[in-house]
Amino acid sequence: MIDIYNIKNLISKKIKLLSNQGFILKKNFNENRSKKKKKFIDSVLTDLEKNHNHSWYEELFLRNKNNLDDIAIFYRGTEITYRKMFENMQKYAKSLKTLGIDKEYEIPICMSNTPELIYLLGAISMIGAKANIFNSEFDKEYITEIIDSCNSNIIFVEDGLYKELKDSISNSHIDTIFMTSLVDSLPKSGNPYDNLDKKHGKFECLIPMFENTDSKIMNMKKFVKFGENYSGGLINSVNLDDEFTITYSSGSTNSSRAKAIVHTVRSFITIGRCHDPEIQKTTSMKNFTIQAHIPTHSNTDIIASISDALMQGSKLALEPVYDKDFFIDSLFINKPNYVVATRSFWISTIKKVFYDDNYKKSKMPFLLIPFAVGEPLDVGEEKFLNKGLRKLEAGKNIVPTPISVVTMSVAGGDCEHGGIFWILFRALQSKRLSKLLRKETCGLNPFEMVDVAVLDENGNKCAPYQLGRLVANSPCTMKCYKDNKSATEKFFITDADGKVWGDCNVYSYIDNLGGIHMKGRIPKEVKKIPSFIISDIILKDTKNIMSCEVVEDTDNGKYIAHIELQPGKKNLKKILISAENRCVKKFGEDFASMLVYRIHSFNESFTLTGCGKRDYRALEEEGFSDQCLKILHEENETSLVKATEDFCEKPKIYIK
């Protein structure tokens, strides 16, 4: 007689054995592959020391010496070849040398994304000086401090930004102001996109007016003339560890006094090298157009848009207007294949594509790699943005298929760490059915030369899906915060094994495929329930909810869930009841008494900071207001009421 029970046991044991063997084989395969990758990356980094130990300018020239007649810069219809760009960099360097600026000098700069900025960066790099690129919206006293911390007596300022800087410069040691204008590099025939640009009123030259009132001010033609007769050497000895840029953090804790971040030449050359096709194993970027539009005081713009485009021999489309409502127009002007923007800029653009009559018929077949940067994307936002990209037929000119191949990528690496997550086609490579079924974003994957970990409160590495503090190390990590020793010491932390890391200062977890999921900034004080965990529960309903940000109002004992619905969703009461039920199941009945809702309309959306990210401080300042709603349960009826009235005997019902 056949013993079915024993057969089942034998089969079960055999399957388990094979499964374990398969797991071990797969694990061994992955470990061997990782070792080979590490060995390869180590050889790349060693080669940098041997063959690329020079300035950013020299690296750019060596990488582009065989394509000097290709277009390097596109600016409002003006096309500038690599040859012309290098010639202008040399002219600027001659003038700097004539003015006594040499290696180790630090030059203050307040300019937008224009060709003149690129020439200036190349010239500064060539002579081994440093560029301190700051924001005109910083606190006036702080701007004076920044300028006075630089050891050069000259400054480069854009005419449209000068009014904000005038007092700060007057109170500094500067004796010469070189002034640029957005019109300096426009075509001689005029701006072909004037019909779009005139909405902003920024494309006019104000320099003559300022020159007449202050003898310190000179235009860029006069600046170039200073170096016409210079005949000395231009290229100073520069190595990978020399300081090159001082840029500024996004200012999420203090936007008016953002921290000054020092990056060495190594950051720029390493990222450029790691984007090469033979290292990244993707297509060449040589024929790409890359748009740079993020404010120039951000390392994100300098390293991930400007430097990377020129390192790869791409066409750099310079966009000086930074405005979420203009962003869609800038895409039609510049036609980038690759562009980095905040999620709020992308959401604003896709809303226009669906609901603004001026853009409903728009197509962007040129747009192949749209990167969202600065903040993590919510799953509902990813869903909305990808739907919009399909409507735009994004990428169709480059990869012609019936179905759009383009998906929204999330890039990153804070300004301190550089562009450590800017991997081309990462979204396409990272999409997994298991992630979609779990309603999970696809996360971030760093370059092979980046070491990342998630640490628990004791400095031990977290297991997959265990929440902790994200840390990273790479050749792109900043050198320090300028003149801020205490902040630098806080940035570099030591784990339980004694290894030193750069702190990303965000909660994260790593999934079992190695994807990194950033979940929110680590607050100074540990809260009862981290806000992002509440947001995650509310955001499970991706069909109805697009965005959610939760802030805690400790004065009123409330958690305020700021919600934006997916476009067209109207059954608000049902949506919020469902969200509250999920929260009660996760956090308990008592939690419901602390949770209120603030609905942001389609047109209102969220307030943004100057760098284009969501302004959490604005949400905190708004606090518990009469715009907040509360779910009221009365016998057999459930209603939505204004949360400030829920203590009334008969609160006014908002929605039955």
CSV table of N, CA and C in Angstrom, one decimal, residues 378 467 507 519-523 525-539 548-554 558-562 583 587 591 595 616 619-620:
chain,number,residue,atom,x,y,z
A,378,ASP,N,5.5,60.0,-3.9
A,378,ASP,CA,4.5,59.1,-3.3
A,378,ASP,C,4.0,58.1,-4.5
A,467,LEU,N,13.3,50.1,9.3
A,467,LEU,CA,13.5,51.6,9.1
A,467,LEU,C,14.7,52.0,9.9
A,507,TYR,N,15.0,59.1,7.3
A,507,TYR,CA,14.6,57.8,7.5
A,507,TYR,C,14.5,57.0,6.2
A,519,LYS,N,12.0,57.9,3.4
A,519,LYS,CA,10.7,58.1,4.0
A,519,LYS,C,10.5,59.4,4.8
A,520,GLY,N,11.4,60.2,4.9
A,520,GLY,CA,11.2,61.5,5.6
A,520,GLY,C,12.4,61.9,6.4
A,521,ARG,N,12.5,63.2,6.5
A,521,ARG,CA,13.6,63.8,7.3
A,521,ARG,C,13.5,63.4,8.7
A,522,ILE,N,14.7,63.2,9.3
A,522,ILE,CA,14.7,62.8,10.8
A,522,ILE,C,14.6,64.1,11.6
A,523,PRO,N,13.5,64.2,12.4
A,523,PRO,CA,13.3,65.4,13.2
A,523,PRO,C,14.3,65.5,14.4
A,525,GLU,N,13.5,66.2,17.4
A,525,GLU,CA,12.9,65.5,18.6
A,525,GLU,C,12.1,64.3,18.0
A,526,VAL,N,12.3,63.1,18.7
A,526,VAL,CA,11.6,61.9,18.3
A,526,VAL,C,10.1,62.0,18.6
A,527,LYS,N,9.2,61.8,17.6
A,527,LYS,CA,7.8,61.9,17.8
A,527,LYS,C,7.2,60.6,18.2
A,528,LYS,N,6.0,60.6,18.7
A,528,LYS,CA,5.3,59.4,19.1
A,528,LYS,C,5.1,58.5,17.9
A,529,ILE,N,4.6,59.1,16.8
A,529,ILE,CA,4.4,58.4,15.6
A,529,ILE,C,5.0,59.3,14.5
A,530,PRO,N,6.1,58.8,13.8
A,530,PRO,CA,6.7,59.6,12.7
A,530,PRO,C,5.6,60.0,11.7
A,531,SER,N,5.6,61.2,11.2
A,531,SER,CA,4.6,61.7,10.3
A,531,SER,C,4.5,60.9,9.0
A,532,PHE,N,5.7,60.5,8.5
A,532,PHE,CA,5.7,59.8,7.2
A,532,PHE,C,5.0,58.4,7.3
A,533,ILE,N,5.0,57.8,8.5
A,533,ILE,CA,4.3,56.5,8.7
A,533,ILE,C,2.8,56.7,8.5
A,534,ILE,N,2.3,57.8,9.1
A,534,ILE,CA,0.8,58.1,8.9
A,534,ILE,C,0.5,58.3,7.5
A,535,SER,N,1.4,59.1,6.8
A,535,SER,CA,1.2,59.4,5.4
A,535,SER,C,1.2,58.1,4.6
A,536,ASP,N,2.1,57.2,4.9
A,536,ASP,CA,2.1,56.0,4.1
A,536,ASP,C,0.8,55.2,4.2
A,537,ILE,N,0.2,55.2,5.4
A,537,ILE,CA,-1.1,54.4,5.6
A,537,ILE,C,-2.2,55.1,4.8
A,538,ILE,N,-2.2,56.4,4.8
A,538,ILE,CA,-3.2,57.2,4.1
A,538,ILE,C,-3.0,57.0,2.6
A,539,LEU,N,-1.8,56.9,2.2
A,539,LEU,CA,-1.5,56.9,0.7
A,539,LEU,C,-1.7,55.5,0.1
A,548,CYS,N,0.1,63.2,0.1
A,548,CYS,CA,-0.2,63.4,1.6
A,548,CYS,C,1.0,63.8,2.3
A,549,GLU,N,0.9,64.8,3.1
A,549,GLU,CA,2.0,65.2,4.0
A,549,GLU,C,1.3,65.4,5.4
A,550,VAL,N,1.9,64.8,6.4
A,550,VAL,CA,1.3,64.9,7.8
A,550,VAL,C,2.2,65.8,8.6
A,551,VAL,N,1.7,66.7,9.3
A,551,VAL,CA,2.4,67.6,10.3
A,551,VAL,C,1.8,67.4,11.6
A,552,GLU,N,2.6,67.5,12.7
A,552,GLU,CA,2.1,67.4,14.0
A,552,GLU,C,2.0,68.8,14.6
A,553,ASP,N,0.8,69.1,15.2
A,553,ASP,CA,0.5,70.3,15.9
A,553,ASP,C,0.5,70.0,17.4
A,554,THR,N,1.6,70.1,18.0
A,554,THR,CA,1.6,69.7,19.4
A,554,THR,C,0.8,70.6,20.4
A,558,LYS,N,-2.8,67.6,17.7
A,558,LYS,CA,-3.4,67.0,16.5
A,558,LYS,C,-2.3,66.6,15.5
A,559,TYR,N,-2.7,65.6,14.7
A,559,TYR,CA,-1.9,65.3,13.5
A,559,TYR,C,-2.8,65.8,12.3
A,560,ILE,N,-2.2,66.6,11.5
A,560,ILE,CA,-2.9,67.2,10.4
A,560,ILE,C,-2.4,66.6,9.1
A,561,ALA,N,-3.3,65.9,8.4
A,561,ALA,CA,-3.0,65.2,7.2
A,561,ALA,C,-3.4,66.1,6.0
A,562,HIS,N,-2.4,66.7,5.4
A,562,HIS,CA,-2.6,67.6,4.2
A,562,HIS,C,-2.7,66.7,3.0
A,583,CYS,N,-5.9,53.9,9.4
A,583,CYS,CA,-5.1,54.5,10.5
A,583,CYS,C,-5.5,53.9,11.8
A,587,PHE,N,-3.0,52.2,14.2
A,587,PHE,CA,-2.5,52.9,15.4
A,587,PHE,C,-3.5,52.9,16.6
A,591,PHE,N,-6.1,57.1,18.4
A,591,PHE,CA,-5.4,58.0,17.4
A,591,PHE,C,-6.4,58.8,16.5
A,595,LEU,N,-6.5,62.9,14.7
A,595,LEU,CA,-6.3,63.0,13.2
A,595,LEU,C,-7.3,63.9,12.6
A,616,TYR,N,7.4,72.5,4.1
A,616,TYR,CA,6.8,71.9,5.3
A,616,TYR,C,6.6,73.0,6.4
A,619,LEU,N,3.3,74.5,6.1
A,619,LEU,CA,2.2,73.6,6.6
A,619,LEU,C,2.2,73.7,8.1
A,620,GLU,N,3.4,73.7,8.8
A,620,GLU,CA,3.5,73.8,10.2
A,620,GLU,C,2.9,75.1,10.7
